[in-house]
Amino acid sequence: MITRRRLLKTAAATGLITGATGLAMPAIAQRRAVRIGYVSPQTGPLAGFAEADSFTIAMFNRVMAEQGIAVEVIVKDSQSNPNRAAAVAQELIIDDEIDFMLVASTPETTNPVATVCEGEEIPVISTKAPWQPFFIGQQGNPGDPESWQPFNFAYHYFWGLEDVIGVFTNMWNQLDTNKQVGGLFPNDADGNAWGDPNVGVAPGFSEAGYTTTDPGRFQNLTDDFSAQINAFKAANAEIVTGVVIPPDFTTFRNQAIQQGFSPKAITVAKAILFPQSVETLGEAGHNLSSEVWWSASHPFTSSLTGESCADLAASFTEATGRPWTQPIGFVHSLFEMAADVIKRAEDPTDPEGVVETIRATELDTMVGRIAWDGAGVPPFAAQNVCKTPLVGGQWRRQEDGSFELVVVDNTTAPNIPTGGTMEALA
């Protein structure tokens, strides 16, 4: 397929694009700054995922300047909307003529951007979305594994549903429960992947001895979870799980308390990654549990600045006055990847060369080792997916009303230290 961008670049390279005089303009031999597009949800219900963007990009620009590398990062806001994410990706490629793309934060952002990049033959590195919704969700027929094809320009790193299944059940195994689980799965890319009866989390929970009640999909930003709460009560569910946006979880948690539903564990992804999301719940936030992708106690070091995870967390708090959050480490790592690609690529403005450079990555980063070598990934996704470690944690309310995220299970990644054990909800 010959893309619009490729036609424009070819015309420029062969002197076919004309200036105001109508004369052919010669190709410029001198290398310009490398243009990097970056898309994330800076506004809307997913905005918490982009909290560290400005902080990280300022760091990246400073370090690149210190190293004498000319870069230009062009940032676009997806507004937490998949259609908007696709539109701004197209703008970055066609109008801004970026050389490669970075994208982060949930399949609602990563998938449309990666799909556009694949179609326009622009290299893209993405993170902060489980690999199944990223890879399978972009296939022409997600329900037909025989038809799945690798991507040529899209490369992703994060954990997968198999990892979150292991982390969640390892935490629950520390408690005395009836192993009945209620599932909150919205009608979005994450919810449909997690809630899929065949390849979602329920089969994995079942293998670990847990039974899942799934009342069906609901729309994001719903205002009534009575149907889900009643279904969980009927099933005598002592555990609730799911993948929910922050405002929806706040609504669910408050309505569950009002309606007398008190499970022993609530372990949800996405919704309670951020301390402010838990703080709004007050005492009801104590001992809520979730997956932990990154923390100040993780044992990794930045390839870009030499900082430890604790250093990065402290630097963010000092610069912003806000507590560290999990996405900080992954946004940092995304720009580590950009710097590494630029330094290793023979010509960082050549898409094919950049793709080959990405494929050959072997880099120790703020979130662990990144290499697209197929380790721990099914063969069909091995070319495009790299996995990062995952552990489990709980939010513990402090005397001053703030919350501390404590790692309570590291069975899946023993090199990441724990700070306590799993406790039941009050």
GROMACS .gro file of C-alpha atoms in nm:
model
  426
    1MET     CA    1   0.000   0.000   0.000
    2ILE     CA    2   0.132   0.347  -0.090
    3THR     CA    3   0.029   0.589   0.184
    4ARG     CA    4  -0.036   0.959   0.145
    5ARG     CA    5   0.265   1.035   0.364
    6ARG     CA    6   0.489   0.812   0.155
    7LEU     CA    7   0.379   0.992  -0.162
    8LEU     CA    8   0.460   1.328  -0.007
    9LYS     CA    9   0.802   1.214   0.113
   10THR     CA   10   0.881   1.061  -0.225
   11ALA     CA   11   0.780   1.379  -0.403
   12ALA     CA   12   0.999   1.587  -0.174
   13ALA     CA   13   1.295   1.353  -0.215
   14THR     CA   14   1.274   1.364  -0.594
   15GLY     CA   15   1.222   1.741  -0.612
   16LEU     CA   16   0.862   1.718  -0.732
   17ILE     CA   17   0.720   1.945  -0.462
   18THR     CA   18   0.729   2.304  -0.584
   19GLY     CA   19   0.761   2.630  -0.394
   20ALA     CA   20   0.583   2.961  -0.447
   21THR     CA   21   0.789   3.031  -0.759
   22GLY     CA   22   0.667   2.710  -0.923
   23LEU     CA   23   1.023   2.575  -0.935
   24ALA     CA   24   1.113   2.238  -0.797
   25MET     CA   25   1.252   2.259  -0.443
   26PRO     CA   26   1.564   2.043  -0.390
   27ALA     CA   27   1.573   1.798  -0.103
   28ILE     CA   28   1.746   1.939   0.205
   29ALA     CA   29   2.060   1.741   0.278
   30GLN     CA   30   2.115   1.869   0.630
   31ARG     CA   31   1.945   1.649   0.891
   32ARG     CA   32   1.668   1.827   1.081
   33ALA     CA   33   1.546   1.764   1.432
   34VAL     CA   34   1.382   1.426   1.481
   35ARG     CA   35   1.005   1.478   1.512
   36ILE     CA   36   0.832   1.259   1.768
   37GLY     CA   37   0.454   1.249   1.795
   38TYR     CA   38   0.304   1.176   2.135
   39VAL     CA   39  -0.065   1.105   2.205
   40SER     CA   40  -0.215   1.059   2.551
   41PRO     CA   41  -0.545   1.135   2.732
   42GLN     CA   42  -0.462   1.469   2.893
   43THR     CA   43  -0.829   1.557   2.950
   44GLY     CA   44  -1.144   1.353   3.010
   45PRO     CA   45  -1.200   1.060   3.249
   46LEU     CA   46  -0.859   0.903   3.170
   47ALA     CA   47  -0.660   1.223   3.235
   48GLY     CA   48  -0.489   1.076   3.542
   49PHE     CA   49  -0.285   0.856   3.312
   50ALA     CA   50  -0.121   1.165   3.158
   51GLU     CA   51  -0.040   1.341   3.484
   52ALA     CA   52   0.336   1.306   3.435
   53ASP     CA   53   0.348   1.401   3.065
   54SER     CA   54   0.474   1.759   3.098
   55PHE     CA   55   0.722   1.663   3.369
   56THR     CA   56   0.861   1.377   3.159
   57ILE     CA   57   0.879   1.563   2.828
   58ALA     CA   58   1.063   1.852   2.995
   59MET     CA   59   1.316   1.600   3.128
   60PHE     CA   60   1.352   1.436   2.788
   61ASN     CA   61   1.407   1.765   2.606
   62ARG     CA   62   1.665   1.873   2.863
   63VAL     CA   63   1.862   1.547   2.845
   64MET     CA   64   1.854   1.539   2.465
   65ALA     CA   65   1.980   1.898   2.451
   66GLU     CA   66   2.259   1.815   2.694
   67GLN     CA   67   2.361   1.527   2.467
   68GLY     CA   68   2.350   1.744   2.156
   69ILE     CA   69   2.059   1.557   1.997
   70ALA     CA   70   1.800   1.770   1.816
   71VAL     CA   71   1.444   1.653   1.885
   72GLU     CA   72   1.097   1.799   1.865
   73VAL     CA   73   0.816   1.637   2.063
   74ILE     CA   74   0.471   1.726   1.928
   75VAL     CA   75   0.201   1.646   2.183
   76LYS     CA   76  -0.167   1.578   2.114
   77ASP     CA   77  -0.453   1.520   2.356
   78SER     CA   78  -0.683   1.226   2.280
   79GLN     CA   79  -0.940   1.376   2.521
   80SER     CA   80  -1.001   1.016   2.641
   81ASN     CA   81  -1.185   0.955   2.312
   82PRO     CA   82  -1.082   0.684   2.061
   83ASN     CA   83  -1.207   0.882   1.761
   84ARG     CA   84  -1.016   1.187   1.871
   85ALA     CA   85  -0.705   0.973   1.926
   86ALA     CA   86  -0.719   0.848   1.566
   87ALA     CA   87  -0.776   1.200   1.432
   88VAL     CA   88  -0.481   1.356   1.612
   89ALA     CA   89  -0.258   1.065   1.509
   90GLN     CA   90  -0.346   1.141   1.148
   91GLU     CA   91  -0.267   1.510   1.206
   92LEU     CA   92   0.072   1.425   1.351
   93ILE     CA   93   0.160   1.204   1.056
   94ILE     CA   94   0.026   1.415   0.768
   95ASP     CA   95   0.043   1.773   0.894
   96ASP     CA   96   0.334   1.760   1.138
   97GLU     CA   97   0.531   1.499   0.940
   98ILE     CA   98   0.655   1.314   1.246
   99ASP     CA   99   0.924   1.048   1.212
  100PHE     CA  100   0.781   0.809   1.468
  101MET     CA  101   0.503   0.796   1.726
  102LEU     CA  102   0.478   0.734   2.099
  103VAL     CA  103   0.140   0.663   2.258
  104ALA     CA  104   0.024   0.564   2.604
  105SER     CA  105  -0.267   0.494   2.831
  106THR     CA  106  -0.544   0.237   2.783
  107PRO     CA  107  -0.663   0.073   2.460
  108GLU     CA  108  -0.895   0.369   2.398
  109THR     CA  109  -0.580   0.565   2.312
  110THR     CA  110  -0.318   0.310   2.210
  111ASN     CA  111  -0.534   0.110   1.967
  112PRO     CA  112  -0.664   0.385   1.737
  113VAL     CA  113  -0.323   0.553   1.726
  114ALA     CA  114  -0.142   0.228   1.650
  115THR     CA  115  -0.399   0.139   1.383
  116VAL     CA  116  -0.345   0.473   1.208
  117CYS     CA  117   0.033   0.435   1.230
  118GLU     CA  118   0.019   0.084   1.088
  119GLY     CA  119  -0.189   0.207   0.796
  120GLU     CA  120   0.039   0.505   0.731
  121GLU     CA  121   0.359   0.300   0.779
  122ILE     CA  122   0.484   0.508   1.070
  123PRO     CA  123   0.674   0.332   1.353
  124VAL     CA  124   0.489   0.349   1.685
  125ILE     CA  125   0.583   0.238   2.036
  126SER     CA  126   0.298   0.210   2.285
  127THR     CA  127   0.247   0.117   2.649
  128LYS     CA  128   0.006   0.130   2.944
  129ALA     CA  129  -0.253  -0.110   2.801
  130PRO     CA  130  -0.269  -0.488   2.853
  131TRP     CA  131  -0.129  -0.660   2.548
  132GLN     CA  132  -0.442  -0.864   2.463
  133PRO     CA  133  -0.673  -0.565   2.401
  134PHE     CA  134  -0.386  -0.397   2.217
  135PHE     CA  135  -0.293  -0.685   1.986
  136ILE     CA  136  -0.614  -0.885   1.953
  137GLY     CA  137  -0.833  -0.575   1.960
  138GLN     CA  138  -0.671  -0.442   1.643
  139GLN     CA  139  -0.711  -0.762   1.441
  140GLY     CA  140  -0.963  -0.754   1.160
  141ASN     CA  141  -1.153  -1.044   1.315
  142PRO     CA  142  -1.067  -1.064   1.686
  143GLY     CA  143  -1.278  -1.379   1.722
  144ASP     CA  144  -1.078  -1.576   1.464
  145PRO     CA  145  -0.723  -1.651   1.586
  146GLU     CA  146  -0.641  -1.815   1.254
  147SER     CA  147  -0.665  -1.476   1.085
  148TRP     CA  148  -0.442  -1.284   1.327
  149GLN     CA  149  -0.139  -1.122   1.165
  150PRO     CA  150   0.164  -0.949   1.318
  151PHE     CA  151   0.202  -0.574   1.277
  152ASN     CA  152   0.484  -0.423   1.076
  153PHE     CA  153   0.507  -0.083   1.245
  154ALA     CA  154   0.338  -0.117   1.588
  155TYR     CA  155   0.535  -0.229   1.895
  156HIS     CA  156   0.393  -0.254   2.245
  157TYR     CA  157   0.518  -0.330   2.596
  158PHE     CA  158   0.313  -0.393   2.912
  159TRP     CA  159   0.172  -0.689   3.102
  160GLY     CA  160  -0.111  -0.920   2.995
  161LEU     CA  161  -0.435  -1.063   3.132
  162GLU     CA  162  -0.253  -1.382   3.231
  163ASP     CA  163  -0.036  -1.170   3.461
  164VAL     CA  164  -0.326  -0.986   3.623
  165ILE     CA  165  -0.507  -1.318   3.675
  166GLY     CA  166  -0.203  -1.450   3.861
  167VAL     CA  167  -0.157  -1.133   4.065
  168PHE     CA  168  -0.525  -1.103   4.164
  169THR     CA  169  -0.569  -1.466   4.261
  170ASN     CA  170  -0.241  -1.467   4.455
  171MET     CA  171  -0.371  -1.173   4.661
  172TRP     CA  172  -0.712  -1.336   4.714
  173ASN     CA  173  -0.546  -1.661   4.822
  174GLN     CA  174  -0.414  -1.474   5.125
  175LEU     CA  175  -0.773  -1.423   5.246
  176ASP     CA  176  -1.043  -1.662   5.370
  177THR     CA  177  -1.325  -1.625   5.113
  178ASN     CA  178  -1.587  -1.839   4.940
  179LYS     CA  179  -1.404  -1.773   4.608
  180GLN     CA  180  -1.712  -1.617   4.449
  181VAL     CA  181  -1.612  -1.319   4.232
  182GLY     CA  182  -1.829  -1.043   4.083
  183GLY     CA  183  -1.700  -0.886   3.762
  184LEU     CA  184  -1.733  -0.521   3.655
  185PHE     CA  185  -1.661  -0.510   3.282
  186PRO     CA  186  -1.761  -0.201   3.080
  187ASN     CA  187  -1.844  -0.189   2.712
  188ASP     CA  188  -1.502  -0.069   2.597
  189ALA     CA  189  -1.184  -0.232   2.466
  190ASP     CA  190  -1.055  -0.318   2.813
  191GLY     CA  191  -1.388  -0.439   2.947
  192ASN     CA  192  -1.465  -0.654   2.646
  193ALA     CA  193  -1.121  -0.815   2.662
  194TRP     CA  194  -1.132  -0.878   3.037
  195GLY     CA  195  -1.492  -1.001   3.024
  196ASP     CA  196  -1.456  -1.230   2.723
  197PRO     CA  197  -1.587  -1.571   2.840
  198ASN     CA  198  -1.322  -1.759   2.642
  199VAL     CA  199  -1.003  -1.550   2.654
  200GLY     CA  200  -1.083  -1.304   2.937
  201VAL     CA  201  -1.010  -1.331   3.309
  202ALA     CA  202  -1.292  -1.568   3.413
  203PRO     CA  203  -1.133  -1.886   3.269
  204GLY     CA  204  -0.808  -1.805   3.447
  205PHE     CA  205  -0.988  -1.736   3.772
  206SER     CA  206  -1.167  -2.069   3.731
  207GLU     CA  207  -0.837  -2.254   3.699
  208ALA     CA  208  -0.736  -2.101   4.031
  209GLY     CA  209  -1.062  -2.217   4.193
  210TYR     CA  210  -1.265  -1.896   4.167
  211THR     CA  211  -1.613  -1.861   4.010
  212THR     CA  212  -1.699  -1.537   3.831
  213THR     CA  213  -2.042  -1.377   3.805
  214ASP     CA  214  -2.057  -1.140   3.506
  215PRO     CA  215  -2.381  -0.934   3.488
  216GLY     CA  216  -2.290  -0.806   3.142
  217ARG     CA  217  -2.147  -0.489   2.991
  218PHE     CA  218  -2.232  -0.138   3.102
  219GLN     CA  219  -2.156   0.198   2.943
  220ASN     CA  220  -1.877   0.411   3.081
  221LEU     CA  221  -1.992   0.703   3.298
  222THR     CA  222  -2.301   0.517   3.408
  223ASP     CA  223  -2.482   0.651   3.716
  224ASP     CA  224  -2.654   0.337   3.846
  225PHE     CA  225  -2.483   0.009   3.941
  226SER     CA  226  -2.785  -0.143   4.115
  227ALA     CA  227  -2.810  -0.429   3.861
  228GLN     CA  228  -2.447  -0.528   3.919
  229ILE     CA  229  -2.474  -0.496   4.296
  230ASN     CA  230  -2.790  -0.709   4.306
  231ALA     CA  231  -2.627  -0.975   4.087
  232PHE     CA  232  -2.324  -0.988   4.316
  233LYS     CA  233  -2.546  -1.014   4.623
  234ALA     CA  234  -2.742  -1.299   4.464
  235ALA     CA  235  -2.418  -1.485   4.392
  236ASN     CA  236  -2.292  -1.418   4.746
  237ALA     CA  237  -1.978  -1.271   4.591
  238GLU     CA  238  -1.715  -1.198   4.854
  239ILE     CA  239  -1.476  -1.054   4.594
  240VAL     CA  240  -1.531  -0.786   4.329
  241THR     CA  241  -1.298  -0.732   4.036
  242GLY     CA  242  -1.301  -0.556   3.702
  243VAL     CA  243  -1.143  -0.286   3.489
  244VAL     CA  244  -1.325   0.041   3.548
  245ILE     CA  245  -1.261   0.411   3.483
  246PRO     CA  246  -1.216   0.614   3.805
  247PRO     CA  247  -1.551   0.798   3.815
  248ASP     CA  248  -1.745   0.476   3.758
  249PHE     CA  249  -1.566   0.300   4.041
  250THR     CA  250  -1.642   0.586   4.279
  251THR     CA  251  -2.008   0.556   4.186
  252PHE     CA  252  -2.006   0.177   4.229
  253ARG     CA  253  -1.827   0.184   4.564
  254ASN     CA  254  -2.056   0.445   4.714
  255GLN     CA  255  -2.372   0.272   4.588
  256ALA     CA  256  -2.249  -0.068   4.714
  257ILE     CA  257  -2.209   0.076   5.063
  258GLN     CA  258  -2.552   0.242   5.046
  259GLN     CA  259  -2.711  -0.086   4.938
  260GLY     CA  260  -2.540  -0.294   5.206
  261PHE     CA  261  -2.303  -0.489   4.984
  262SER     CA  262  -1.976  -0.551   5.172
  263PRO     CA  263  -1.735  -0.790   4.997
  264LYS     CA  264  -1.413  -0.900   5.165
  265ALA     CA  265  -1.198  -0.781   4.874
  266ILE     CA  266  -1.238  -0.531   4.592
  267THR     CA  267  -0.954  -0.568   4.344
  268VAL     CA  268  -0.997  -0.357   4.033
  269ALA     CA  269  -0.770  -0.237   3.755
  270LYS     CA  270  -0.748   0.115   3.612
  271ALA     CA  271  -0.985   0.289   3.858
  272ILE     CA  272  -0.765   0.306   4.167
  273LEU     CA  273  -0.422   0.350   4.017
  274PHE     CA  274  -0.418   0.709   4.141
  275PRO     CA  275  -0.414   0.825   4.506
  276GLN     CA  276  -0.663   1.103   4.436
  277SER     CA  277  -0.914   0.842   4.313
  278VAL     CA  278  -0.887   0.658   4.644
  279GLU     CA  279  -0.877   0.971   4.859
  280THR     CA  280  -1.220   1.077   4.731
  281LEU     CA  281  -1.362   0.763   4.895
  282GLY     CA  282  -1.228   0.841   5.240
  283GLU     CA  283  -1.239   0.541   5.475
  284ALA     CA  284  -1.406   0.336   5.199
  285GLY     CA  285  -1.073   0.345   5.011
  286HIS     CA  286  -0.882   0.161   5.283
  287ASN     CA  287  -0.752  -0.180   5.169
  288LEU     CA  288  -0.884  -0.155   4.815
  289SER     CA  289  -0.645  -0.357   4.600
  290SER     CA  290  -0.517  -0.347   4.244
  291GLU     CA  291  -0.237  -0.445   4.014
  292VAL     CA  292   0.091  -0.257   4.060
  293TRP     CA  293   0.287  -0.192   3.739
  294TRP     CA  294   0.542   0.044   3.891
  295SER     CA  295   0.624   0.196   4.228
  296ALA     CA  296   0.890   0.393   4.409
  297SER     CA  297   1.018   0.065   4.553
  298HIS     CA  298   1.068  -0.113   4.219
  299PRO     CA  299   1.434  -0.210   4.167
  300PHE     CA  300   1.493  -0.050   3.826
  301THR     CA  301   1.707   0.233   3.691
  302SER     CA  302   1.656   0.480   3.406
  303SER     CA  303   1.878   0.432   3.101
  304LEU     CA  304   1.830   0.801   3.029
  305THR     CA  305   1.902   0.975   3.360
  306GLY     CA  306   2.046   0.704   3.585
  307GLU     CA  307   1.768   0.766   3.839
  308SER     CA  308   1.626   0.487   4.051
  309CYS     CA  309   1.250   0.443   4.082
  310ALA     CA  310   1.267   0.609   4.423
  311ASP     CA  311   1.461   0.900   4.273
  312LEU     CA  312   1.205   0.949   3.995
  313ALA     CA  313   0.913   0.939   4.239
  314ALA     CA  314   1.082   1.196   4.464
  315SER     CA  315   1.171   1.420   4.168
  316PHE     CA  316   0.812   1.420   4.048
  317THR     CA  317   0.678   1.512   4.392
  318GLU     CA  318   0.939   1.786   4.435
  319ALA     CA  319   0.861   1.935   4.093
  320THR     CA  320   0.481   1.914   4.112
  321GLY     CA  321   0.386   1.892   4.479
  322ARG     CA  322   0.183   1.580   4.398
  323PRO     CA  323   0.236   1.218   4.506
  324TRP     CA  324   0.388   0.977   4.256
  325THR     CA  325   0.155   0.756   4.054
  326GLN     CA  326   0.214   0.434   3.863
  327PRO     CA  327   0.201   0.582   3.510
  328ILE     CA  328   0.504   0.803   3.586
  329GLY     CA  329   0.748   0.515   3.543
  330PHE     CA  330   0.596   0.402   3.215
  331VAL     CA  331   0.581   0.747   3.058
  332HIS     CA  332   0.947   0.788   3.155
  333SER     CA  333   1.030   0.453   2.997
  334LEU     CA  334   0.852   0.550   2.674
  335PHE     CA  335   1.090   0.843   2.631
  336GLU     CA  336   1.382   0.619   2.726
  337MET     CA  337   1.275   0.412   2.427
  338ALA     CA  338   1.264   0.719   2.203
  339ALA     CA  339   1.614   0.824   2.305
  340ASP     CA  340   1.748   0.473   2.257
  341VAL     CA  341   1.597   0.441   1.908
  342ILE     CA  342   1.728   0.781   1.800
  343LYS     CA  343   2.080   0.697   1.916
  344ARG     CA  344   2.091   0.352   1.756
  345ALA     CA  345   1.911   0.421   1.427
  346GLU     CA  346   2.134   0.498   1.129
  347ASP     CA  347   1.871   0.751   1.016
  348PRO     CA  348   1.594   0.817   1.274
  349THR     CA  349   1.384   0.984   1.001
  350ASP     CA  350   1.366   0.664   0.794
  351PRO     CA  351   1.057   0.455   0.892
  352GLU     CA  352   1.194   0.117   0.782
  353GLY     CA  353   1.524   0.181   0.958
  354VAL     CA  354   1.347   0.289   1.277
  355VAL     CA  355   1.134  -0.028   1.271
  356GLU     CA  356   1.446  -0.245   1.244
  357THR     CA  357   1.600  -0.051   1.532
  358ILE     CA  358   1.292  -0.102   1.750
  359ARG     CA  359   1.286  -0.475   1.676
  360ALA     CA  360   1.649  -0.506   1.791
  361THR     CA  361   1.586  -0.327   2.123
  362GLU     CA  362   1.746  -0.468   2.437
  363LEU     CA  363   1.717  -0.198   2.699
  364ASP     CA  364   1.702  -0.194   3.080
  365THR     CA  365   1.457   0.082   3.169
  366MET     CA  366   1.267   0.240   3.457
  367VAL     CA  367   1.006  -0.040   3.424
  368GLY     CA  368   1.243  -0.331   3.358
  369ARG     CA  369   1.399  -0.489   3.051
  370ILE     CA  370   1.235  -0.417   2.715
  371ALA     CA  371   1.311  -0.648   2.423
  372TRP     CA  372   1.080  -0.780   2.154
  373ASP     CA  373   1.225  -1.130   2.181
  374GLY     CA  374   0.898  -1.318   2.238
  375ALA     CA  375   0.969  -1.401   2.603
  376GLY     CA  376   0.646  -1.506   2.776
  377VAL     CA  377   0.430  -1.408   2.478
  378PRO     CA  378   0.231  -1.642   2.247
  379PRO     CA  379   0.394  -1.688   1.904
  380PHE     CA  380   0.125  -1.489   1.722
  381ALA     CA  381   0.213  -1.175   1.926
  382ALA     CA  382   0.584  -1.236   1.975
  383GLN     CA  383   0.697  -0.987   1.709
  384ASN     CA  384   0.497  -0.696   1.851
  385VAL     CA  385   0.462  -0.749   2.227
  386CYS     CA  386   0.708  -0.731   2.516
  387LYS     CA  387   0.594  -0.805   2.870
  388THR     CA  388   0.684  -0.610   3.185
  389PRO     CA  389   0.653  -0.737   3.546
  390LEU     CA  390   0.341  -0.705   3.758
  391VAL     CA  391   0.272  -0.737   4.132
  392GLY     CA  392  -0.026  -0.671   4.360
  393GLY     CA  393  -0.087  -0.394   4.612
  394GLN     CA  394  -0.333  -0.241   4.856
  395TRP     CA  395  -0.410   0.118   4.948
  396ARG     CA  396  -0.363   0.183   5.319
  397ARG     CA  397  -0.519   0.494   5.472
  398GLN     CA  398  -0.281   0.694   5.690
  399GLU     CA  399  -0.367   0.896   6.000
  400ASP     CA  400  -0.363   1.223   5.804
  401GLY     CA  401  -0.618   1.089   5.553
  402SER     CA  402  -0.364   1.025   5.277
  403PHE     CA  403  -0.314   0.682   5.121
  404GLU     CA  404  -0.004   0.470   5.072
  405LEU     CA  405   0.016   0.196   4.809
  406VAL     CA  406   0.173  -0.114   4.966
  407VAL     CA  407   0.292  -0.410   4.757
  408VAL     CA  408   0.134  -0.716   4.923
  409ASP     CA  409   0.215  -0.995   4.675
  410ASN     CA  410   0.521  -1.043   4.453
  411THR     CA  411   0.479  -1.410   4.361
  412THR     CA  412   0.488  -1.320   3.991
  413ALA     CA  413   0.796  -1.093   4.026
  414PRO     CA  414   1.001  -1.183   4.336
  415ASN     CA  415   1.264  -0.917   4.262
  416ILE     CA  416   1.008  -0.647   4.349
  417PRO     CA  417   0.993  -0.616   4.731
  418THR     CA  418   0.670  -0.637   4.931
  419GLY     CA  419   0.576  -0.401   5.212
  420GLY     CA  420   0.299  -0.604   5.378
  421THR     CA  421   0.039  -0.876   5.332
  422MET     CA  422  -0.316  -0.876   5.198
  423GLU     CA  423  -0.587  -0.759   5.439
  424ALA     CA  424  -0.966  -0.789   5.409
  425LEU     CA  425  -1.183  -0.483   5.369
  426ALA     CA  426  -1.324  -0.351   5.697
   0.00000   0.00000   0.00000
